[in-house]
Structure formats: structure tokens, C-alpha cells
Short mmCIF file of C-alpha atoms and ligand atoms in Angstrom, two decimals:
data_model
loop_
_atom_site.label_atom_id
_atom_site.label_comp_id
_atom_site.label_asym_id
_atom_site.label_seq_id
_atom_site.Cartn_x
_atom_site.Cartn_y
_atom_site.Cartn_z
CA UNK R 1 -33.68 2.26 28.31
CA UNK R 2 -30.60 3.72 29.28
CA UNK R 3 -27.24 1.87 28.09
CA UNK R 4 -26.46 1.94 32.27
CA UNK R 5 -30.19 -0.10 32.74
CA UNK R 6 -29.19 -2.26 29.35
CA UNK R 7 -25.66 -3.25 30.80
CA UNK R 8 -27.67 -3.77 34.65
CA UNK R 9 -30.38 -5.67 32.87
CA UNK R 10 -27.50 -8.32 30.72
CA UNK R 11 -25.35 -8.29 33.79
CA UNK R 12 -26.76 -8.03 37.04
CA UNK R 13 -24.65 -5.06 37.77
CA UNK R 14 -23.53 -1.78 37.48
CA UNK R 15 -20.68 -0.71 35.09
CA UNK R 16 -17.68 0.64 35.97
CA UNK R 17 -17.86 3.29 33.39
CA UNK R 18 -18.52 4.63 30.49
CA UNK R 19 -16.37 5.35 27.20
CA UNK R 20 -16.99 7.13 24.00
CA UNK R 21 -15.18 6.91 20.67
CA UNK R 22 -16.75 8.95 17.37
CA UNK R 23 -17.49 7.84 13.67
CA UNK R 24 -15.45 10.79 11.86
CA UNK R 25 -15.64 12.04 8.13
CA UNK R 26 -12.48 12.62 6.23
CA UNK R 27 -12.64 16.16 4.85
CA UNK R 28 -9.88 15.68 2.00
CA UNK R 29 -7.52 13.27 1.18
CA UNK R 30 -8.78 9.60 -0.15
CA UNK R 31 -6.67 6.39 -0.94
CA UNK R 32 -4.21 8.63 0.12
CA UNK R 33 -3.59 6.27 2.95
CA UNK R 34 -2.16 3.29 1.97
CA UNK R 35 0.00 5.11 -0.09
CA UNK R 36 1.48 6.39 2.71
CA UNK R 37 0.30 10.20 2.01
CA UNK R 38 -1.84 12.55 3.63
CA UNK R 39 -5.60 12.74 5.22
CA UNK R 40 -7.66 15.23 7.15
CA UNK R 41 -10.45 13.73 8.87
CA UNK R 42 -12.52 15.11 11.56
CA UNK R 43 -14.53 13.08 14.40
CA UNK R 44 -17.76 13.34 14.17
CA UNK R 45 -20.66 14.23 16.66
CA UNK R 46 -22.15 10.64 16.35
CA UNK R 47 -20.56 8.04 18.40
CA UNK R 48 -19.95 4.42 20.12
CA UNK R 49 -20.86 4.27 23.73
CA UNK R 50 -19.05 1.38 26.14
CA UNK R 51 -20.37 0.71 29.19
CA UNK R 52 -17.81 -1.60 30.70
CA UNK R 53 -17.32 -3.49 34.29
CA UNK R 54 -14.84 -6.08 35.13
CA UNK R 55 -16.34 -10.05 34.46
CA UNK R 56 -15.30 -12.51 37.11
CA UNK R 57 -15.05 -15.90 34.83
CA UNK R 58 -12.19 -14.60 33.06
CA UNK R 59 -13.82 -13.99 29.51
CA UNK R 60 -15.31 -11.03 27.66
CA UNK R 61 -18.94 -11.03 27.21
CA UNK R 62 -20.27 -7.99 24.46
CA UNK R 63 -23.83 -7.15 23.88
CA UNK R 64 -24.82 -4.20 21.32
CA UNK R 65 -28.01 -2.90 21.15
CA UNK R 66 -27.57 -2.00 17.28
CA UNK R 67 -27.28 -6.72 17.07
CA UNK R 68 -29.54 -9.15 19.12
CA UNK R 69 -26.85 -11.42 19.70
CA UNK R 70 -24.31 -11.39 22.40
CA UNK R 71 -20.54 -12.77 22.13
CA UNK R 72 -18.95 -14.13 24.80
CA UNK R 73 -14.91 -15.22 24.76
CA UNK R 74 -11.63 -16.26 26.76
CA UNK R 75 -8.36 -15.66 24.75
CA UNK R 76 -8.75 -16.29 21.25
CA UNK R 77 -6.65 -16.23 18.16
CA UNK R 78 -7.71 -14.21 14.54
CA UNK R 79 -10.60 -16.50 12.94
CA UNK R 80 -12.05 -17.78 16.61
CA UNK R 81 -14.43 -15.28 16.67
CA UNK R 82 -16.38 -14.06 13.39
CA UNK R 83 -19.35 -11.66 12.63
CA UNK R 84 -19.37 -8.22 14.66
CA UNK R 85 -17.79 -10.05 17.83
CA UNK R 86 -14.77 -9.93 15.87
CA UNK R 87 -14.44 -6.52 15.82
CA UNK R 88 -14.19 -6.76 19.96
CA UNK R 89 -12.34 -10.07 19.79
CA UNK R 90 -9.78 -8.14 17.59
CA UNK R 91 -9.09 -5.52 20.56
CA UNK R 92 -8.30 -7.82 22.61
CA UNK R 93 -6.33 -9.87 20.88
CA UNK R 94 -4.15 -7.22 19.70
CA UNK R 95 -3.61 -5.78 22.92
CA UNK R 96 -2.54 -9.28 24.17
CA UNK R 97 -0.54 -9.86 21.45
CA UNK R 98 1.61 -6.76 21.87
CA UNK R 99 2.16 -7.84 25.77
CA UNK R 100 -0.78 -6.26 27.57
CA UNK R 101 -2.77 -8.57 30.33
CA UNK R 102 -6.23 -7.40 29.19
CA UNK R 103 -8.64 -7.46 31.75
CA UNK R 104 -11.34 -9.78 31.35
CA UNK R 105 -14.84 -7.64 31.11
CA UNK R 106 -18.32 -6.79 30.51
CA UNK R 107 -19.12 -4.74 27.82
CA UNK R 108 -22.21 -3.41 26.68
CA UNK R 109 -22.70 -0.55 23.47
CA UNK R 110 -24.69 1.75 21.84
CA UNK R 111 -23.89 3.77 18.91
CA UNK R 112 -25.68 6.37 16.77
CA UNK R 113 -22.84 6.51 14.15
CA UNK R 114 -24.57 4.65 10.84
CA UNK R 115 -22.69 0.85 10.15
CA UNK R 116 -21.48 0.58 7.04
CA UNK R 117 -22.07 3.87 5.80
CA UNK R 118 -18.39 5.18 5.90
CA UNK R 119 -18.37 6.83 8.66
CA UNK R 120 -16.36 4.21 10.04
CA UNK R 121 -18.48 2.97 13.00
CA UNK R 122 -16.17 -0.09 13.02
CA UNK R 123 -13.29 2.08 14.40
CA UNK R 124 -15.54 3.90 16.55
CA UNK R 125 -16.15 0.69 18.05
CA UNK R 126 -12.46 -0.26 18.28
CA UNK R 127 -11.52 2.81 19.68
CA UNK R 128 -14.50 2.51 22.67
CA UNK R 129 -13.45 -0.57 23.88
CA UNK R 130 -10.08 -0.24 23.39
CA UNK R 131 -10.32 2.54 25.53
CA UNK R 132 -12.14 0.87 28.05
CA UNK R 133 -10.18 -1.61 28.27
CA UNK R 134 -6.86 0.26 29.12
CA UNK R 135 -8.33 2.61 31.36
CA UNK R 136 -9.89 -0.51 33.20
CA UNK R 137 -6.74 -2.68 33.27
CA UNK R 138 -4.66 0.60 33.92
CA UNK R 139 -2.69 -0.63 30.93
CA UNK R 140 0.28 1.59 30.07
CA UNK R 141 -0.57 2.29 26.09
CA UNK R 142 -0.10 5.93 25.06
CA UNK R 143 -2.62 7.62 22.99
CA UNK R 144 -0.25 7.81 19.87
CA UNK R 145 -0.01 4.06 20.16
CA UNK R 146 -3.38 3.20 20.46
CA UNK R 147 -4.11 3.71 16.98
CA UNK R 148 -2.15 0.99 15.32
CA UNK R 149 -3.46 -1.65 17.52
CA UNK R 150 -6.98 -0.90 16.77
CA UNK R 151 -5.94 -1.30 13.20
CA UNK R 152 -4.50 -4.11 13.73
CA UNK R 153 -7.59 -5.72 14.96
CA UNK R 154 -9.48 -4.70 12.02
CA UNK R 155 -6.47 -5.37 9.67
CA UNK R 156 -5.66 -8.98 11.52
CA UNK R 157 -8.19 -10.78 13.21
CA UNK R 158 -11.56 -9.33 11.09
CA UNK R 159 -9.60 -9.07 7.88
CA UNK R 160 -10.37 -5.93 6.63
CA UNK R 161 -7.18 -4.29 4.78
CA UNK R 162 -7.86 -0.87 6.04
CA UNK R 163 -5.26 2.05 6.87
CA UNK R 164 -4.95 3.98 9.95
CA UNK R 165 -7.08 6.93 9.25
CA UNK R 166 -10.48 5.51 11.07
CA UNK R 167 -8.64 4.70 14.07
CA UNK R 168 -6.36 7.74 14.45
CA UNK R 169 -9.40 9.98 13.97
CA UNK R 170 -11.40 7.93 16.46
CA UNK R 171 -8.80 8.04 18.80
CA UNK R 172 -7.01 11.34 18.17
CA UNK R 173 -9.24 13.97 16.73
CA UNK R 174 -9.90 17.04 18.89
CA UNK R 175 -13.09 19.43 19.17
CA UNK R 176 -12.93 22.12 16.49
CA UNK R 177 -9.87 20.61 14.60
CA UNK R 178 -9.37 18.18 11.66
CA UNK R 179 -6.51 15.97 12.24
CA UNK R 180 -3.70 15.81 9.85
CA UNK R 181 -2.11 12.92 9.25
CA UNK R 182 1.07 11.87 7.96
CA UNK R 183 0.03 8.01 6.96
CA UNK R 184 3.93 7.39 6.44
CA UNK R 185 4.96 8.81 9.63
CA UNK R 186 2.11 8.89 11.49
CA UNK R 187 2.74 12.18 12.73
CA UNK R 188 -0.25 14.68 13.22
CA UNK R 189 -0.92 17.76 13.56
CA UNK R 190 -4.01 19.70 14.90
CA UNK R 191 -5.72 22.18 12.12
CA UNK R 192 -8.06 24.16 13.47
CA UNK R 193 -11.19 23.74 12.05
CA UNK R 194 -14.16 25.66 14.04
CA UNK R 195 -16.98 25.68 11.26
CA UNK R 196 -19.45 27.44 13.49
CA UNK R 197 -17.35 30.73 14.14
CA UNK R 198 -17.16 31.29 10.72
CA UNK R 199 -20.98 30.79 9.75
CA UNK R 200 -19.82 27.87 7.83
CA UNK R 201 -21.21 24.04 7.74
CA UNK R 202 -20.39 20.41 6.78
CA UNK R 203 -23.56 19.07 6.06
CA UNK R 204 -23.09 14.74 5.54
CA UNK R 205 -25.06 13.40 3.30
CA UNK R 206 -25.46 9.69 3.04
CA UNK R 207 -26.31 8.21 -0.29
CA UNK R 208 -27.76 5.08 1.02
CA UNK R 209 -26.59 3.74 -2.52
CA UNK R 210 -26.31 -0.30 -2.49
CA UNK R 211 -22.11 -0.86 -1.41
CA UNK R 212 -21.24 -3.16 -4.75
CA UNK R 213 -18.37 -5.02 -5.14
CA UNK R 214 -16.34 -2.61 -2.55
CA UNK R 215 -14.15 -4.97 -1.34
CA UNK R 216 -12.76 -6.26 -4.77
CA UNK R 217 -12.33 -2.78 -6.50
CA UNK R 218 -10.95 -1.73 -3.28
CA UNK R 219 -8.18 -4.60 -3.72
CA UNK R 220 -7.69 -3.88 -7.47
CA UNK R 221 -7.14 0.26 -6.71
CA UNK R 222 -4.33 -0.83 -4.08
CA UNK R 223 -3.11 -3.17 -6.15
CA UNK R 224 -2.64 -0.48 -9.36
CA UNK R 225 -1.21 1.89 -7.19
CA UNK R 226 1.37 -0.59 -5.87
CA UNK R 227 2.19 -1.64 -9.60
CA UNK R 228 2.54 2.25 -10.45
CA UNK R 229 4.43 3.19 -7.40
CA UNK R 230 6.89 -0.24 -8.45
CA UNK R 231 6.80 0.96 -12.33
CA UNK R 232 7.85 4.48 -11.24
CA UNK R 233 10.49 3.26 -8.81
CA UNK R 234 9.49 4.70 -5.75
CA UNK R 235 8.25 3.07 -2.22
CA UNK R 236 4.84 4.67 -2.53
CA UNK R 237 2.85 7.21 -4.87
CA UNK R 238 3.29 9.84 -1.88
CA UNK R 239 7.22 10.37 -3.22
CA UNK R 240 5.84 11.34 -6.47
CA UNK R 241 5.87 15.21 -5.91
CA UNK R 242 2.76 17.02 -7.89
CA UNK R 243 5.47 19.25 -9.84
CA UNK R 244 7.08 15.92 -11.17
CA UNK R 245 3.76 14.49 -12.29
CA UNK R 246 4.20 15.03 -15.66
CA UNK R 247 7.20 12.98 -16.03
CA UNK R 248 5.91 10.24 -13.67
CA UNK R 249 2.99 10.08 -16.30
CA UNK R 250 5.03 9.80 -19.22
CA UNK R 251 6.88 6.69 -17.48
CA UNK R 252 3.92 4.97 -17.43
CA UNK R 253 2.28 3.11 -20.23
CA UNK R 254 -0.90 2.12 -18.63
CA UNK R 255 -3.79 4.97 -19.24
CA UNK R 256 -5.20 3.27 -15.96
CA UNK R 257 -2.31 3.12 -13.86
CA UNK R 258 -1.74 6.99 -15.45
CA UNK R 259 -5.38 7.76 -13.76
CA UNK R 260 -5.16 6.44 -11.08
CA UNK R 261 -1.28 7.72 -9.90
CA UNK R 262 -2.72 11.12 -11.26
CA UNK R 263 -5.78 10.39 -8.19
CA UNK R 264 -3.15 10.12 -5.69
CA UNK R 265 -0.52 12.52 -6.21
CA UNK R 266 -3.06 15.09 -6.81
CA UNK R 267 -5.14 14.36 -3.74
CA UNK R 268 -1.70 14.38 -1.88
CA UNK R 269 -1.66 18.54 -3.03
CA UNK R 270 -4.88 19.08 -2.33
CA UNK R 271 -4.73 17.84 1.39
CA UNK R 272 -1.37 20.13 1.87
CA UNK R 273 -3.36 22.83 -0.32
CA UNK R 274 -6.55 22.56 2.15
CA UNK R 275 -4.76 22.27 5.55
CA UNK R 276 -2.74 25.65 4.56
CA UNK R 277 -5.96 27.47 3.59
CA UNK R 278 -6.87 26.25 7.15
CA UNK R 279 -4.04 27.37 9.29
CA UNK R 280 -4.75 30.69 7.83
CA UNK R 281 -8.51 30.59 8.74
CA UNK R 282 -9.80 30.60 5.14
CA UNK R 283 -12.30 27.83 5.01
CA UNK R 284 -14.30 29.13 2.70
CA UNK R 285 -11.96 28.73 0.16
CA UNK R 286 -11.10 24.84 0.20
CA UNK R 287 -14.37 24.58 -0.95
CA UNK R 288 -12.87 24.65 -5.06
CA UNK R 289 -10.21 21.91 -3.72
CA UNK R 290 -13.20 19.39 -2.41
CA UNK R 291 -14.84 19.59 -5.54
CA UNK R 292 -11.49 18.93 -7.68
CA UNK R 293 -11.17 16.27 -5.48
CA UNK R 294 -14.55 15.26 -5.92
CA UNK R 295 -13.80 14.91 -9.99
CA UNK R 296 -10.62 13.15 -9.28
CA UNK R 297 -12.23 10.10 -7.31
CA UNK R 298 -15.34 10.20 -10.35
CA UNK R 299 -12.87 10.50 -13.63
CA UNK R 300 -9.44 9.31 -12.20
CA UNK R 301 -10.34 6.75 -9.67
CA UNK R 302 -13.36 5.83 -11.04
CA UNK R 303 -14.75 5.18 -7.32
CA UNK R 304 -18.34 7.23 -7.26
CA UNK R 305 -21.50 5.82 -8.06
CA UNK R 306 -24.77 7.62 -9.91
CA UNK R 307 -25.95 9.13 -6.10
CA UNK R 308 -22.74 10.37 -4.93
CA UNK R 309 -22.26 12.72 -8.18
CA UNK R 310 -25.71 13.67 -7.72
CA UNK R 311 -25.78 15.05 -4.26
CA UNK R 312 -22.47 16.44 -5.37
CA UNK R 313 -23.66 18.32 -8.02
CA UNK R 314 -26.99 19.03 -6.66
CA UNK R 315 -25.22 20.63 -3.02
CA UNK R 316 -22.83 22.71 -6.13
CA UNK R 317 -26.13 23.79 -7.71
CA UNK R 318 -27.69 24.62 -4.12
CA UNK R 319 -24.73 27.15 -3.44
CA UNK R 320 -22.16 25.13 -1.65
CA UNK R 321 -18.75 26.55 -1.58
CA UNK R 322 -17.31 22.71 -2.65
CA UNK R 323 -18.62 18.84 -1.87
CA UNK R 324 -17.15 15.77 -2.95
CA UNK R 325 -17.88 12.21 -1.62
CA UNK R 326 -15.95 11.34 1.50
CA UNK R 327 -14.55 7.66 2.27
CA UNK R 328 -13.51 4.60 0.14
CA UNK R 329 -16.29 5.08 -2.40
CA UNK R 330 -18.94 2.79 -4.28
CA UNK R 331 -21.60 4.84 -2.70
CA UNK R 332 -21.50 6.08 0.94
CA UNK R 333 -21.77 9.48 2.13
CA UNK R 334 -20.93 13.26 0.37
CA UNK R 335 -19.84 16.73 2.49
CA UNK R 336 -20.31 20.10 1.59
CA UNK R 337 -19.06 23.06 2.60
CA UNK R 338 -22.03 25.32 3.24
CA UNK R 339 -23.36 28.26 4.65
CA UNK R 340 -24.42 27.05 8.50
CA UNK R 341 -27.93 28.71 7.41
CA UNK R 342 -28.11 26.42 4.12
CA UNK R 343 -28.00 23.19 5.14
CA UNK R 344 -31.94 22.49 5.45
CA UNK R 345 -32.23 23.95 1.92
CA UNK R 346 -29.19 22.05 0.53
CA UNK R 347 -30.18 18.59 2.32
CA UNK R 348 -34.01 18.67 1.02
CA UNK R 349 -32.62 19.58 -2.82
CA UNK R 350 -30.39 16.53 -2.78
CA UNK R 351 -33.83 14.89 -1.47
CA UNK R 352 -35.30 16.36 -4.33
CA UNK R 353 -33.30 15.10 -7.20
CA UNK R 354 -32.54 12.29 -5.38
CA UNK R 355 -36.87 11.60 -5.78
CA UNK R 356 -36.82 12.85 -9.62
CA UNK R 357 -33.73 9.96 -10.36
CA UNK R 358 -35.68 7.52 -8.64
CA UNK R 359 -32.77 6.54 -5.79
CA UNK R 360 -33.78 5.47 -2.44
CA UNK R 361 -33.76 8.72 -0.48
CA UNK R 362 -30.71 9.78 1.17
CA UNK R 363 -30.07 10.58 5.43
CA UNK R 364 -27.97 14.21 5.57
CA UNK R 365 -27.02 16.20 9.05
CA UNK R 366 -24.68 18.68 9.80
CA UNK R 367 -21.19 17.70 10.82
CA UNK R 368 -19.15 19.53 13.78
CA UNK R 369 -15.75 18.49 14.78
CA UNK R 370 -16.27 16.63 17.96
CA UNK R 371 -13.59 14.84 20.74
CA UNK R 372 -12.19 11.67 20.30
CA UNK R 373 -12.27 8.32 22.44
CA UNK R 374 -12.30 9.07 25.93
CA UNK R 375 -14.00 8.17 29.19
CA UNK R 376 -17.20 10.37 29.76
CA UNK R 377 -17.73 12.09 33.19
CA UNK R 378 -21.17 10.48 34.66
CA UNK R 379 -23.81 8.01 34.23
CA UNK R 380 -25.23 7.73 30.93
P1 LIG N 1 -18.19 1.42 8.63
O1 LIG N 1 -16.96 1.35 9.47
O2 LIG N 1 -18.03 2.27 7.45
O3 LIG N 1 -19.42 1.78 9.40
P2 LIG N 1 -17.63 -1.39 8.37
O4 LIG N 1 -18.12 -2.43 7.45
O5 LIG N 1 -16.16 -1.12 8.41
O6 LIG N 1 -18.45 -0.05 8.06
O7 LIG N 1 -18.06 -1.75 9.85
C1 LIG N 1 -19.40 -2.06 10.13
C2 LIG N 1 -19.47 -3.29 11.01
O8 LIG N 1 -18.91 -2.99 12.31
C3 LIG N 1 -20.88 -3.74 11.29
O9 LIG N 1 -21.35 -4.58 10.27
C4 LIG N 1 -20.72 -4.48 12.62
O10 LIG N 1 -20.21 -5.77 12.41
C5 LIG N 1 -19.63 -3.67 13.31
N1 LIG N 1 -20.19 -2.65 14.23
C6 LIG N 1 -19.96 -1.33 14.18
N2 LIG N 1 -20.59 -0.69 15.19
C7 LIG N 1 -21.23 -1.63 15.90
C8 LIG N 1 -22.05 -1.59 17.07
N3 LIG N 1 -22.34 -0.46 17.71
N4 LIG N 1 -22.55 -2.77 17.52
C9 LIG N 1 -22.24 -3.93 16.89
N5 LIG N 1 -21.48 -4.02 15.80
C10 LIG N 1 -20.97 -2.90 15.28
MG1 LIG N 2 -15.07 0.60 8.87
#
């Protein structure tokens, strides 16, 4: 069924509309964020579809067709609504709360962006209805605002203590560029990144590994950072510049705290390092900077898990120019940079050693940078 028959078929009508928002991968640059430093994601191919009409009762009613139950609600506050509704709830909260009359609506979605993988289908879903709903209402929220208040659902009303990266890529990213972002300033800056032209190929690769205790080791990395960033006397790890590391380092007595600032202000360089290979059209040679980042995140911040290193060093051993697990870590997905022409070879030797270890297999694809959330031309 089409989403247009599946939103006809829940509502007795036709929508109004329809609105896409991508998953995205971040290419370099992790825990950078709340540490107010630098990312470069790119949106990916895979997205959230909205199909959304006006309701007449004055609520919001959701269906998805990844979840067999609908949500319906009027104007709620953060805890009201729980579960994936939440996510939608959130929008539209936020949006209210920062003075916009929301207009009540029908929403129905589809998605091919994996949940809970990394790929950050929960912003992908922000970012659809969010931009459904302003273009619907004919709310007057500029793109470079939208971010924060799709964070702000996520961050407020489902209580999830994430930074702005997901939603700025959702929102912001641009075909054939990365998106640079300044997480203190949130300034950006399109890099061009046209894979494609040059031969060249992300291919994803998602570990499937079991997400353990994520949340809590997420907490405790924030929470060393903070402590380090306090210890060192500075607002966040970002003013720590790479040439001073040394000297931060030797202020700190804490081997851990040493890793993990060492993590941050590293990954800080590498993202500057990687965006001006970039501007200068030489992809081919961040590849050495994702794997350095890759080792950072395994020995440093002690985020990756048995599978990631493994389709990381199987993708090396396979003749990719660099890989390194992409998003907050405890298993999820791995890039590499690749030769366009490898990526069937590279994704069936991950599969490979993936089988000999004994881990359940993993999913890979190859990643181009796609749009961001907008409203798409047509039925779908
Ligand atoms: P990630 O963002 O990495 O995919 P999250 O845990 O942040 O993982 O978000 C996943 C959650 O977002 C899902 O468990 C679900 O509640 C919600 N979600 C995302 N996409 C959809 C969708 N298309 N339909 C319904 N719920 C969704
Ligand atoms: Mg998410």
C-alpha cells in the first residue's frame, strides 16, 4: 500500500501533503557535541515520510506503519504522552511552547531509515513532522531555528539528553555536502562532499550488536568530560586547543579523565583536519583520519564493542582508504571510505568474519549525501 492509501485508509481522506526528513551518518567528529565542538554528518538516502492533513477535533492523531498502534492527543505537557508518540507529542509541544499555534493534524509515516541503529531515525522523525507541521500552519520558523526545537522535543518531553547534530543534519544537510557544524555556535557550513564524482563510497555497515547499557555509559562519558573540562578550567573540552594538549594532560590526575579529554580534543582536530582535506577535494585522504578516529573512540573512549572493531578492521583489511564506527557507540553502525566499485566485496568480507566470530550478521549499503527535511513534489 501506498503511505497516500495508508493515511486514506486511517482517515477517510486525502492528505494534504507529503514531507520527508533523512536518517544521516556522521562522517567524523563523536561526543564532540556536547562539548560544544565540531561534527560532520551527512543525510542519508533513507528517510521518514509524513503524510499530513489538517484534523477537525482539534487533536493530533499519528499512525506509523513501522508500530501497530496509533496515538492520538490535544495539548499535552512532557510525560503525557510516552512510547514512540512521544517523539510526535514532543514536536508539538515544543513548537507551542516557543509561541507557535500548531495546527491540529493527521499524520501518518513511513520510514526506511533503521530505529535504533544510529542513524538517528528519531530525528528523522522530528524533523518530518516538524516540517509538516509549519508548512501546514504557515508557521513563521526559519530553517536555522528549526533545529533546536526538534531537540528540544527529544531533549524535553522524551528525555533523551541528546545534542543537536541529528536534528541539524535532518533538517539542514544538502545533496552532495556534509554539514559542518559548530555545536557551540551553531553555525554551519556546507563541505562539499560528492562521493560519486570521485569513484569513491561510504558503504554503512550496521553491526546489529545488542545496544548495552548505552544510556548509562553515555551519562558517565558526559559526565567525565564535564569534570575534565571543570578540572582544566575551561567551559567545555572544545577550548582545549590540540597544541595545548599536553599540558591539559599533565593537569589532570585521572588516567580516565586523561583518555577521555585526549578523545575529544583530538576528534575536535580531526573534524577541522577532514573538512580541510574536503574543501580541497581530497577525499581520499581523510580516510587515515577516520581510522585514528576509529582507535580513539576503541582505546580513549572506550565506546566500541567486539563487532564494530571487526567490521573496522575487516573493511581496513578489504582495502578501504579509512572506517571507524559512526554515532554514540556500544554497537551500531561503521563507514568506510571505499572505492564505489568495492563495496559488494567489502560488505560480504565483514559478512564473512562477522560468520567465523559467530555475531549475528550485519545489514551494510552504500551511503550518498542526500537533501534534508522538506516537502516532496507529488503523491507518494
Ligand atoms: P535512532 O535515532 O538511532 O534510530 P532512537 O532510540 O533515538 O534511535 O530512536 C528510535 C525510536 O524512535 C523508536 O524506538 C521509536 O520510538 C521512534 N521512531 C523512529 N522512527 C519511527 C517511525 N517511523 N515510526 C514510529 N516510531 C519511530
Ligand atoms: Mg535517535
Amino acid at each position: 500500500m501506498s503511505l497516500s492509501e495508508i493515511f486514506k485508509d486511517a482517515y477517510g481522506a486525502e492528505p494534504t501533503g507529503f514531507w520527508a526528513a533523512p536518517g544521516r551518518v556522521n562522517l567524523i567528529g563523536e561526543h564532540t557535541d556536547y562539548n560544544d565542538g565540531f561534527v560532520l554528518p551527512f543525510a542519508l538516502p533513507q528517510r521518514t515520510v509524513a503524510a499530513a492533513g489538517p484534523s477537525e477535533d482539534g487533536r493530533w492523531h499519528v499512525c506509523s506503519t513501522l508500530i501497530p498502534e496509533p496515538v492520538s492527543f490535544g495539548t499535552t505537557s512532557p510525560g503525557d504522552v510516552t512510547g514512540w508518540g512521544a517523539y510526535v507529542a514532543g514536536v508539538v509541544w515544543a513548537l507551542q511552547d516557543a509561541g507557535f499555534e500548531v495546527p491540529p493534524a493527521r499524520i501518518a509515516l513511513d520510514s526506511d531509515v533503521p530505529l535504533g541503529s544510529g542513524l538517528s531515525s528519531s530525528a528523522a522523525l522530528e524533523s518530518a513532522v516538524l516540517t509538516a507541521l509549519v508548512d501546514l500552519g504557515g508557521l513563521d520558523l526559519p530553517v536555522e531555528k528549526r533545529p533546536a526545537l526538534a531537540q528540544r522535543a527529544e531533549n524535553v518531553y522524551v528525555g533523551a539528553p541528546t545534542g543537536i547534530m541529528d536534528q541539524s543534519a535532518s533538517i539542514r544537510c544538502l545533496e552532495g555536502r556534509a554539514l559542518f557544524l559548530d555545536c557551540r555556535t551553531y553555525e554551519v557550513e556546507q563541505i562539499p562532499f560528492d562521493l560519486a564524482a570521485e569513484g569513491l563510497a561510504i558503504l554503512v555497515i550496521n553491526s546489529n550488536a545488542p545496544h548495552q547499557h548505552v544510556d548509562g555509559e553515555y551519562g558517565a562519558r558526559r559526565k567525565a568530560c564535564e569534570e575534565a573540562a571543570a578540572a582544566l578550567g575551561v567551559r567545555a573540552l572544545r577550548d582545549v586547543d590540540v597544541a595545548d594538549l599536553p599540558e591539559a594532560l599533565a593537569k589532570l590526575g585521572d588516567d580516565v579523565l586523561r583518555r577521555r579529554t585526549r578523545h575529544i580534543v583530538t576528534e575536535n582536530q580531526r573534524v577541522l583536519d577532514t573538512v580541510a582535506l574536503l574543501r580541497e577535494g581530497r577525499t581520499r585522504e581523510i580516510g587515515p583520519l577516520l581510522t585514528a578516529s576509529h582507535v580513539s573512540m576503541r582505546d580513549d573512549f572506550e565506546i566500541t564493542v567486539a563487532q564494530v572493531d571487526v567490521a573496522v578492521e575487516t573493511a581496513l583489511e578489504s582495502g578501504a582508504y579509512g572506517a571507524r564506527m559512526t554515532g554514540g557507540g556500544f554497537g551500531g553502525c561503521v563507514l568506510a571510505l571505499i572505492d564505489a566499485d568495492r563495496a559488494y566485496a567489502t560488505a560480504a568480507a565483514v559478512a564473512a568474519a562477522y560468520e567465523k566470530k559467530g555475531f549475528t550478521a550485519p545489514d551494510s549499503f552504500v551511503a550518498v549525501a542526500g537533501p534534508g527535511a522538506a516537502r516532496m513534489p507529488g503523491n507518494q
